[in-house]
Amino acid sequence: MERLTTRLDGLVLLAPAVHGDERGFFVETYREDAWAAAGVSAAFVQDNHSRSRRGTVRGIHFQTHPGQGKLVRCARGSVWDVVVDLRRASPTFGEWEAFELDDVHGHQLWIPVGFGHGFCVLSDVADFTYKCTNVYDAATEAGIRFDDPDVGIEWPDIELLHSERDATAPRLADVRDELPFTL
């Protein structure tokens, strides 16, 4: 496995070895010791799986107290995966970084507590999986607008499909002082 470069401190982008031939492929998607050696040392307590169609945007979501770290990957298709730094004391607060995750390369992204997360489906259909450090809690669910002009995420130039919740989420400036995340 190879650890790839990220711009935002705290993110870990991994490129597991994909073994393939004319029959298909095999990839190890998680092994505690190997992932810890690469910088992902977390206890996972919940796995999630979503399926979405082309253009679907999910995010920008996060959990507040105690937060939720996520190890994400695209198991089928491809997505434009976006992370926003929500750690108020961070020199990159409010900045975003994006990665294309797909079922060919098998790259995975570790998103620690303190980051907002979202993605847009690039393929006709995408299956997206998450390993989470805390269970989902509706009482601590939060988000910011996926199209917040102050954050300035550059989404793919395709028709974007989003939920009402994501379209009406607050702007980062409106929730900045409420964010519990520090470095």
mmCIF file with all atom_site columns, C-alpha atoms in Angstrom:
data_model
loop_
_atom_site.group_PDB
_atom_site.id
_atom_site.type_symbol
_atom_site.label_atom_id
_atom_site.label_alt_id
_atom_site.label_comp_id
_atom_site.label_asym_id
_atom_site.label_entity_id
_atom_site.label_seq_id
_atom_site.pdbx_PDB_ins_code
_atom_site.Cartn_x
_atom_site.Cartn_y
_atom_site.Cartn_z
_atom_site.occupancy
_atom_site.B_iso_or_equiv
_atom_site.pdbx_formal_charge
_atom_site.auth_seq_id
_atom_site.auth_comp_id
_atom_site.auth_asym_id
_atom_site.auth_atom_id
_atom_site.pdbx_PDB_model_num
ATOM 1   C CA . MET A 1 1   ? 0.000   0.000   0.000   1.00 0.00 ? 1   MET A CA 1
ATOM 2   C CA . GLU A 1 2   ? 1.149   3.511   -0.741  1.00 0.00 ? 2   GLU A CA 1
ATOM 3   C CA . ARG A 1 3   ? 0.313   6.690   1.187   1.00 0.00 ? 3   ARG A CA 1
ATOM 4   C CA . LEU A 1 4   ? -0.338  9.505   -1.280  1.00 0.00 ? 4   LEU A CA 1
ATOM 5   C CA . THR A 1 5   ? 0.132   13.235  -0.743  1.00 0.00 ? 5   THR A CA 1
ATOM 6   C CA . THR A 1 6   ? -2.692  15.451  0.542   1.00 0.00 ? 6   THR A CA 1
ATOM 7   C CA . ARG A 1 7   ? -2.675  19.214  0.978   1.00 0.00 ? 7   ARG A CA 1
ATOM 8   C CA . LEU A 1 8   ? -4.830  19.418  4.135   1.00 0.00 ? 8   LEU A CA 1
ATOM 9   C CA . ASP A 1 9   ? -3.045  18.228  7.266   1.00 0.00 ? 9   ASP A CA 1
ATOM 10  C CA . GLY A 1 10  ? -4.774  15.262  8.895   1.00 0.00 ? 10  GLY A CA 1
ATOM 11  C CA . LEU A 1 11  ? -6.150  13.640  5.744   1.00 0.00 ? 11  LEU A CA 1
ATOM 12  C CA . VAL A 1 12  ? -4.655  10.316  4.697   1.00 0.00 ? 12  VAL A CA 1
ATOM 13  C CA . LEU A 1 13  ? -5.061  9.123   1.100   1.00 0.00 ? 13  LEU A CA 1
ATOM 14  C CA . LEU A 1 14  ? -4.177  5.468   0.614   1.00 0.00 ? 14  LEU A CA 1
ATOM 15  C CA . ALA A 1 15  ? -3.578  3.463   -2.543  1.00 0.00 ? 15  ALA A CA 1
ATOM 16  C CA . PRO A 1 16  ? -3.946  -0.211  -1.627  1.00 0.00 ? 16  PRO A CA 1
ATOM 17  C CA . ALA A 1 17  ? -2.449  -2.795  -3.956  1.00 0.00 ? 17  ALA A CA 1
ATOM 18  C CA . VAL A 1 18  ? -5.021  -3.956  -6.508  1.00 0.00 ? 18  VAL A CA 1
ATOM 19  C CA . HIS A 1 19  ? -4.277  -7.430  -7.865  1.00 0.00 ? 19  HIS A CA 1
ATOM 20  C CA . GLY A 1 20  ? -6.045  -8.062  -11.134 1.00 0.00 ? 20  GLY A CA 1
ATOM 21  C CA . ASP A 1 21  ? -6.121  -10.222 -14.200 1.00 0.00 ? 21  ASP A CA 1
ATOM 22  C CA . GLU A 1 22  ? -8.603  -11.122 -16.940 1.00 0.00 ? 22  GLU A CA 1
ATOM 23  C CA . ARG A 1 23  ? -10.958 -12.600 -14.300 1.00 0.00 ? 23  ARG A CA 1
ATOM 24  C CA . GLY A 1 24  ? -11.255 -9.433  -12.233 1.00 0.00 ? 24  GLY A CA 1
ATOM 25  C CA . PHE A 1 25  ? -9.414  -8.089  -9.193  1.00 0.00 ? 25  PHE A CA 1
ATOM 26  C CA . PHE A 1 26  ? -8.701  -8.523  -5.498  1.00 0.00 ? 26  PHE A CA 1
ATOM 27  C CA . VAL A 1 27  ? -7.936  -5.685  -3.081  1.00 0.00 ? 27  VAL A CA 1
ATOM 28  C CA . GLU A 1 28  ? -7.495  -5.725  0.666   1.00 0.00 ? 28  GLU A CA 1
ATOM 29  C CA . THR A 1 29  ? -9.849  -2.943  1.794   1.00 0.00 ? 29  THR A CA 1
ATOM 30  C CA . TYR A 1 30  ? -8.864  -2.873  5.465   1.00 0.00 ? 30  TYR A CA 1
ATOM 31  C CA . ARG A 1 31  ? -6.330  -4.481  7.743   1.00 0.00 ? 31  ARG A CA 1
ATOM 32  C CA . GLU A 1 32  ? -5.836  -2.824  11.110  1.00 0.00 ? 32  GLU A CA 1
ATOM 33  C CA . ASP A 1 33  ? -2.040  -3.132  11.360  1.00 0.00 ? 33  ASP A CA 1
ATOM 34  C CA . ALA A 1 34  ? -1.313  -2.045  7.776   1.00 0.00 ? 34  ALA A CA 1
ATOM 35  C CA . TRP A 1 35  ? -3.673  0.918   7.903   1.00 0.00 ? 35  TRP A CA 1
ATOM 36  C CA . ALA A 1 36  ? -2.280  2.000   11.305  1.00 0.00 ? 36  ALA A CA 1
ATOM 37  C CA . ALA A 1 37  ? 1.249   1.900   9.871   1.00 0.00 ? 37  ALA A CA 1
ATOM 38  C CA . ALA A 1 38  ? 0.032   4.180   7.058   1.00 0.00 ? 38  ALA A CA 1
ATOM 39  C CA . GLY A 1 39  ? -1.498  6.702   9.492   1.00 0.00 ? 39  GLY A CA 1
ATOM 40  C CA . VAL A 1 40  ? -5.051  5.434   10.009  1.00 0.00 ? 40  VAL A CA 1
ATOM 41  C CA . SER A 1 41  ? -5.128  4.290   13.590  1.00 0.00 ? 41  SER A CA 1
ATOM 42  C CA . ALA A 1 42  ? -8.785  4.258   14.622  1.00 0.00 ? 42  ALA A CA 1
ATOM 43  C CA . ALA A 1 43  ? -11.337 1.954   16.158  1.00 0.00 ? 43  ALA A CA 1
ATOM 44  C CA . PHE A 1 44  ? -14.224 1.560   13.729  1.00 0.00 ? 44  PHE A CA 1
ATOM 45  C CA . VAL A 1 45  ? -17.696 0.882   15.144  1.00 0.00 ? 45  VAL A CA 1
ATOM 46  C CA . GLN A 1 46  ? -20.034 1.284   12.162  1.00 0.00 ? 46  GLN A CA 1
ATOM 47  C CA . ASP A 1 47  ? -19.935 0.592   8.421   1.00 0.00 ? 47  ASP A CA 1
ATOM 48  C CA . ASN A 1 48  ? -22.181 2.421   5.934   1.00 0.00 ? 48  ASN A CA 1
ATOM 49  C CA . HIS A 1 49  ? -22.899 1.843   2.243   1.00 0.00 ? 49  HIS A CA 1
ATOM 50  C CA . SER A 1 50  ? -24.726 4.209   -0.106  1.00 0.00 ? 50  SER A CA 1
ATOM 51  C CA . ARG A 1 51  ? -25.722 3.863   -3.754  1.00 0.00 ? 51  ARG A CA 1
ATOM 52  C CA . SER A 1 52  ? -26.333 6.950   -5.862  1.00 0.00 ? 52  SER A CA 1
ATOM 53  C CA . ARG A 1 53  ? -26.791 7.883   -9.500  1.00 0.00 ? 53  ARG A CA 1
ATOM 54  C CA . ARG A 1 54  ? -24.772 10.236  -11.694 1.00 0.00 ? 54  ARG A CA 1
ATOM 55  C CA . GLY A 1 55  ? -24.703 13.834  -10.495 1.00 0.00 ? 55  GLY A CA 1
ATOM 56  C CA . THR A 1 56  ? -25.882 13.062  -6.966  1.00 0.00 ? 56  THR A CA 1
ATOM 57  C CA . VAL A 1 57  ? -24.223 15.311  -4.395  1.00 0.00 ? 57  VAL A CA 1
ATOM 58  C CA . ARG A 1 58  ? -24.206 14.188  -0.766  1.00 0.00 ? 58  ARG A CA 1
ATOM 59  C CA . GLY A 1 59  ? -22.814 16.681  1.714   1.00 0.00 ? 59  GLY A CA 1
ATOM 60  C CA . ILE A 1 60  ? -21.145 18.570  3.117   1.00 0.00 ? 60  ILE A CA 1
ATOM 61  C CA . HIS A 1 61  ? -21.887 16.540  6.285   1.00 0.00 ? 61  HIS A CA 1
ATOM 62  C CA . PHE A 1 62  ? -20.274 16.032  9.684   1.00 0.00 ? 62  PHE A CA 1
ATOM 63  C CA . GLN A 1 63  ? -21.119 14.912  13.215  1.00 0.00 ? 63  GLN A CA 1
ATOM 64  C CA . THR A 1 64  ? -20.408 17.296  16.093  1.00 0.00 ? 64  THR A CA 1
ATOM 65  C CA . HIS A 1 65  ? -19.998 15.873  19.621  1.00 0.00 ? 65  HIS A CA 1
ATOM 66  C CA . PRO A 1 66  ? -17.959 13.616  19.752  1.00 0.00 ? 66  PRO A CA 1
ATOM 67  C CA . GLY A 1 67  ? -17.435 13.722  16.006  1.00 0.00 ? 67  GLY A CA 1
ATOM 68  C CA . GLN A 1 68  ? -17.004 10.895  13.544  1.00 0.00 ? 68  GLN A CA 1
ATOM 69  C CA . GLY A 1 69  ? -13.858 9.904   11.683  1.00 0.00 ? 69  GLY A CA 1
ATOM 70  C CA . LYS A 1 70  ? -14.462 8.120   8.360   1.00 0.00 ? 70  LYS A CA 1
ATOM 71  C CA . LEU A 1 71  ? -12.441 5.852   6.119   1.00 0.00 ? 71  LEU A CA 1
ATOM 72  C CA . VAL A 1 72  ? -14.176 6.126   2.738   1.00 0.00 ? 72  VAL A CA 1
ATOM 73  C CA . ARG A 1 73  ? -13.889 4.433   -0.637  1.00 0.00 ? 73  ARG A CA 1
ATOM 74  C CA . CYS A 1 74  ? -15.870 3.997   -3.827  1.00 0.00 ? 74  CYS A CA 1
ATOM 75  C CA . ALA A 1 75  ? -16.674 0.292   -4.217  1.00 0.00 ? 75  ALA A CA 1
ATOM 76  C CA . ARG A 1 76  ? -18.393 0.701   -7.612  1.00 0.00 ? 76  ARG A CA 1
ATOM 77  C CA . GLY A 1 77  ? -18.147 3.523   -10.110 1.00 0.00 ? 77  GLY A CA 1
ATOM 78  C CA . SER A 1 78  ? -16.420 6.829   -9.432  1.00 0.00 ? 78  SER A CA 1
ATOM 79  C CA . VAL A 1 79  ? -16.987 9.883   -7.256  1.00 0.00 ? 79  VAL A CA 1
ATOM 80  C CA . TRP A 1 80  ? -15.511 13.337  -6.721  1.00 0.00 ? 80  TRP A CA 1
ATOM 81  C CA . ASP A 1 81  ? -14.851 13.177  -2.978  1.00 0.00 ? 81  ASP A CA 1
ATOM 82  C CA . VAL A 1 82  ? -14.612 16.511  -1.137  1.00 0.00 ? 82  VAL A CA 1
ATOM 83  C CA . VAL A 1 83  ? -13.372 17.364  2.340   1.00 0.00 ? 83  VAL A CA 1
ATOM 84  C CA . VAL A 1 84  ? -13.611 20.776  4.083   1.00 0.00 ? 84  VAL A CA 1
ATOM 85  C CA . ASP A 1 85  ? -11.418 21.694  7.069   1.00 0.00 ? 85  ASP A CA 1
ATOM 86  C CA . LEU A 1 86  ? -13.760 22.737  9.923   1.00 0.00 ? 86  LEU A CA 1
ATOM 87  C CA . ARG A 1 87  ? -11.105 23.002  12.658  1.00 0.00 ? 87  ARG A CA 1
ATOM 88  C CA . ARG A 1 88  ? -11.365 26.647  13.728  1.00 0.00 ? 88  ARG A CA 1
ATOM 89  C CA . ALA A 1 89  ? -7.706  26.916  14.820  1.00 0.00 ? 89  ALA A CA 1
ATOM 90  C CA . SER A 1 90  ? -6.384  25.307  11.645  1.00 0.00 ? 90  SER A CA 1
ATOM 91  C CA . PRO A 1 91  ? -4.372  27.443  9.207   1.00 0.00 ? 91  PRO A CA 1
ATOM 92  C CA . THR A 1 92  ? -6.472  25.804  6.460   1.00 0.00 ? 92  THR A CA 1
ATOM 93  C CA . PHE A 1 93  ? -9.868  26.385  8.126   1.00 0.00 ? 93  PHE A CA 1
ATOM 94  C CA . GLY A 1 94  ? -12.595 26.621  5.482   1.00 0.00 ? 94  GLY A CA 1
ATOM 95  C CA . GLU A 1 95  ? -10.373 25.233  2.728   1.00 0.00 ? 95  GLU A CA 1
ATOM 96  C CA . TRP A 1 96  ? -11.333 22.166  0.734   1.00 0.00 ? 96  TRP A CA 1
ATOM 97  C CA . GLU A 1 97  ? -9.548  19.347  -1.027  1.00 0.00 ? 97  GLU A CA 1
ATOM 98  C CA . ALA A 1 98  ? -10.984 16.821  -3.475  1.00 0.00 ? 98  ALA A CA 1
ATOM 99  C CA . PHE A 1 99  ? -9.977  13.424  -4.802  1.00 0.00 ? 99  PHE A CA 1
ATOM 100 C CA . GLU A 1 100 ? -11.435 11.159  -7.449  1.00 0.00 ? 100 GLU A CA 1
ATOM 101 C CA . LEU A 1 101 ? -12.162 7.804   -5.825  1.00 0.00 ? 101 LEU A CA 1
ATOM 102 C CA . ASP A 1 102 ? -13.106 4.875   -8.050  1.00 0.00 ? 102 ASP A CA 1
ATOM 103 C CA . ASP A 1 103 ? -13.428 1.120   -8.245  1.00 0.00 ? 103 ASP A CA 1
ATOM 104 C CA . VAL A 1 104 ? -10.371 0.760   -10.490 1.00 0.00 ? 104 VAL A CA 1
ATOM 105 C CA . HIS A 1 105 ? -7.630  2.226   -8.298  1.00 0.00 ? 105 HIS A CA 1
ATOM 106 C CA . GLY A 1 106 ? -9.278  1.437   -4.942  1.00 0.00 ? 106 GLY A CA 1
ATOM 107 C CA . HIS A 1 107 ? -7.956  4.570   -3.252  1.00 0.00 ? 107 HIS A CA 1
ATOM 108 C CA . GLN A 1 108 ? -9.283  5.241   0.226   1.00 0.00 ? 108 GLN A CA 1
ATOM 109 C CA . LEU A 1 109 ? -9.463  8.481   2.167   1.00 0.00 ? 109 LEU A CA 1
ATOM 110 C CA . TRP A 1 110 ? -9.181  8.814   5.947   1.00 0.00 ? 110 TRP A CA 1
ATOM 111 C CA . ILE A 1 111 ? -11.171 11.829  7.143   1.00 0.00 ? 111 ILE A CA 1
ATOM 112 C CA . PRO A 1 112 ? -10.571 12.511  10.839  1.00 0.00 ? 112 PRO A CA 1
ATOM 113 C CA . VAL A 1 113 ? -12.947 14.347  13.161  1.00 0.00 ? 113 VAL A CA 1
ATOM 114 C CA . GLY A 1 114 ? -12.945 18.041  12.319  1.00 0.00 ? 114 GLY A CA 1
ATOM 115 C CA . PHE A 1 115 ? -13.622 17.817  8.608   1.00 0.00 ? 115 PHE A CA 1
ATOM 116 C CA . GLY A 1 116 ? -16.855 18.070  6.640   1.00 0.00 ? 116 GLY A CA 1
ATOM 117 C CA . HIS A 1 117 ? -17.333 15.510  3.886   1.00 0.00 ? 117 HIS A CA 1
ATOM 118 C CA . GLY A 1 118 ? -19.295 15.148  0.685   1.00 0.00 ? 118 GLY A CA 1
ATOM 119 C CA . PHE A 1 119 ? -19.125 13.620  -2.750  1.00 0.00 ? 119 PHE A CA 1
ATOM 120 C CA . CYS A 1 120 ? -20.568 13.827  -6.251  1.00 0.00 ? 120 CYS A CA 1
ATOM 121 C CA . VAL A 1 121 ? -21.167 10.751  -8.388  1.00 0.00 ? 121 VAL A CA 1
ATOM 122 C CA . LEU A 1 122 ? -19.289 10.834  -11.710 1.00 0.00 ? 122 LEU A CA 1
ATOM 123 C CA . SER A 1 123 ? -20.302 7.412   -13.061 1.00 0.00 ? 123 SER A CA 1
ATOM 124 C CA . ASP A 1 124 ? -23.811 6.244   -13.959 1.00 0.00 ? 124 ASP A CA 1
ATOM 125 C CA . VAL A 1 125 ? -24.063 4.589   -10.516 1.00 0.00 ? 125 VAL A CA 1
ATOM 126 C CA . ALA A 1 126 ? -21.703 4.555   -7.548  1.00 0.00 ? 126 ALA A CA 1
ATOM 127 C CA . ASP A 1 127 ? -21.541 2.469   -4.388  1.00 0.00 ? 127 ASP A CA 1
ATOM 128 C CA . PHE A 1 128 ? -19.768 4.366   -1.623  1.00 0.00 ? 128 PHE A CA 1
ATOM 129 C CA . THR A 1 129 ? -18.649 2.807   1.669   1.00 0.00 ? 129 THR A CA 1
ATOM 130 C CA . TYR A 1 130 ? -17.666 4.333   5.002   1.00 0.00 ? 130 TYR A CA 1
ATOM 131 C CA . LYS A 1 131 ? -15.984 2.857   8.063   1.00 0.00 ? 131 LYS A CA 1
ATOM 132 C CA . CYS A 1 132 ? -16.882 5.169   10.983  1.00 0.00 ? 132 CYS A CA 1
ATOM 133 C CA . THR A 1 133 ? -15.321 5.765   14.403  1.00 0.00 ? 133 THR A CA 1
ATOM 134 C CA . ASN A 1 134 ? -18.642 6.607   16.074  1.00 0.00 ? 134 ASN A CA 1
ATOM 135 C CA . VAL A 1 135 ? -22.201 5.518   15.444  1.00 0.00 ? 135 VAL A CA 1
ATOM 136 C CA . TYR A 1 136 ? -24.552 7.857   13.630  1.00 0.00 ? 136 TYR A CA 1
ATOM 137 C CA . ASP A 1 137 ? -26.464 10.149  15.988  1.00 0.00 ? 137 ASP A CA 1
ATOM 138 C CA . ALA A 1 138 ? -29.195 12.343  14.496  1.00 0.00 ? 138 ALA A CA 1
ATOM 139 C CA . ALA A 1 139 ? -28.840 14.774  17.408  1.00 0.00 ? 139 ALA A CA 1
ATOM 140 C CA . THR A 1 140 ? -25.252 15.601  16.393  1.00 0.00 ? 140 THR A CA 1
ATOM 141 C CA . GLU A 1 141 ? -25.737 15.543  12.630  1.00 0.00 ? 141 GLU A CA 1
ATOM 142 C CA . ALA A 1 142 ? -24.732 18.794  10.951  1.00 0.00 ? 142 ALA A CA 1
ATOM 143 C CA . GLY A 1 143 ? -23.674 20.185  7.618   1.00 0.00 ? 143 GLY A CA 1
ATOM 144 C CA . ILE A 1 144 ? -22.820 23.202  5.528   1.00 0.00 ? 144 ILE A CA 1
ATOM 145 C CA . ARG A 1 145 ? -24.016 24.100  2.042   1.00 0.00 ? 145 ARG A CA 1
ATOM 146 C CA . PHE A 1 146 ? -22.318 22.121  -0.693  1.00 0.00 ? 146 PHE A CA 1
ATOM 147 C CA . ASP A 1 147 ? -22.294 25.302  -2.796  1.00 0.00 ? 147 ASP A CA 1
ATOM 148 C CA . ASP A 1 148 ? -21.206 27.791  -0.124  1.00 0.00 ? 148 ASP A CA 1
ATOM 149 C CA . PRO A 1 149 ? -19.500 30.541  -2.184  1.00 0.00 ? 149 PRO A CA 1
ATOM 150 C CA . ASP A 1 150 ? -17.093 31.329  0.674   1.00 0.00 ? 150 ASP A CA 1
ATOM 151 C CA . VAL A 1 151 ? -15.768 27.759  0.604   1.00 0.00 ? 151 VAL A CA 1
ATOM 152 C CA . GLY A 1 152 ? -15.803 27.680  -3.203  1.00 0.00 ? 152 GLY A CA 1
ATOM 153 C CA . ILE A 1 153 ? -15.819 23.943  -3.887  1.00 0.00 ? 153 ILE A CA 1
ATOM 154 C CA . GLU A 1 154 ? -15.320 23.246  -7.583  1.00 0.00 ? 154 GLU A CA 1
ATOM 155 C CA . TRP A 1 155 ? -17.883 20.544  -8.293  1.00 0.00 ? 155 TRP A CA 1
ATOM 156 C CA . PRO A 1 156 ? -17.823 18.604  -11.582 1.00 0.00 ? 156 PRO A CA 1
ATOM 157 C CA . ASP A 1 157 ? -19.449 20.323  -14.544 1.00 0.00 ? 157 ASP A CA 1
ATOM 158 C CA . ILE A 1 158 ? -22.479 18.014  -14.667 1.00 0.00 ? 158 ILE A CA 1
ATOM 159 C CA . GLU A 1 159 ? -26.089 18.416  -13.578 1.00 0.00 ? 159 GLU A CA 1
ATOM 160 C CA . LEU A 1 160 ? -25.992 18.206  -9.773  1.00 0.00 ? 160 LEU A CA 1
ATOM 161 C CA . LEU A 1 161 ? -28.760 16.424  -7.886  1.00 0.00 ? 161 LEU A CA 1
ATOM 162 C CA . HIS A 1 162 ? -29.048 17.292  -4.204  1.00 0.00 ? 162 HIS A CA 1
ATOM 163 C CA . SER A 1 163 ? -31.432 16.929  -1.314  1.00 0.00 ? 163 SER A CA 1
ATOM 164 C CA . GLU A 1 164 ? -33.449 19.802  0.091   1.00 0.00 ? 164 GLU A CA 1
ATOM 165 C CA . ARG A 1 165 ? -31.502 19.389  3.335   1.00 0.00 ? 165 ARG A CA 1
ATOM 166 C CA . ASP A 1 166 ? -28.157 19.869  1.580   1.00 0.00 ? 166 ASP A CA 1
ATOM 167 C CA . ALA A 1 167 ? -29.430 22.815  -0.481  1.00 0.00 ? 167 ALA A CA 1
ATOM 168 C CA . THR A 1 168 ? -30.707 24.652  2.613   1.00 0.00 ? 168 THR A CA 1
ATOM 169 C CA . ALA A 1 169 ? -27.826 23.844  4.968   1.00 0.00 ? 169 ALA A CA 1
ATOM 170 C CA . PRO A 1 170 ? -26.196 26.879  6.561   1.00 0.00 ? 170 PRO A CA 1
ATOM 171 C CA . ARG A 1 171 ? -23.116 28.564  5.152   1.00 0.00 ? 171 ARG A CA 1
ATOM 172 C CA . LEU A 1 172 ? -19.843 27.980  6.994   1.00 0.00 ? 172 LEU A CA 1
ATOM 173 C CA . ALA A 1 173 ? -19.759 31.603  8.154   1.00 0.00 ? 173 ALA A CA 1
ATOM 174 C CA . ASP A 1 174 ? -23.128 31.095  9.878   1.00 0.00 ? 174 ASP A CA 1
ATOM 175 C CA . VAL A 1 175 ? -21.938 28.129  11.984  1.00 0.00 ? 175 VAL A CA 1
ATOM 176 C CA . ARG A 1 176 ? -18.262 28.944  12.451  1.00 0.00 ? 176 ARG A CA 1
ATOM 177 C CA . ASP A 1 177 ? -18.553 29.932  16.128  1.00 0.00 ? 177 ASP A CA 1
ATOM 178 C CA . GLU A 1 178 ? -20.605 26.801  16.925  1.00 0.00 ? 178 GLU A CA 1
ATOM 179 C CA . LEU A 1 179 ? -18.075 24.334  15.523  1.00 0.00 ? 179 LEU A CA 1
ATOM 180 C CA . PRO A 1 180 ? -16.517 22.259  18.332  1.00 0.00 ? 180 PRO A CA 1
ATOM 181 C CA . PHE A 1 181 ? -13.432 21.205  16.363  1.00 0.00 ? 181 PHE A CA 1
ATOM 182 C CA . THR A 1 182 ? -9.892  22.248  17.216  1.00 0.00 ? 182 THR A CA 1
ATOM 183 C CA . LEU A 1 183 ? -6.518  20.947  16.134  1.00 0.00 ? 183 LEU A CA 1
#
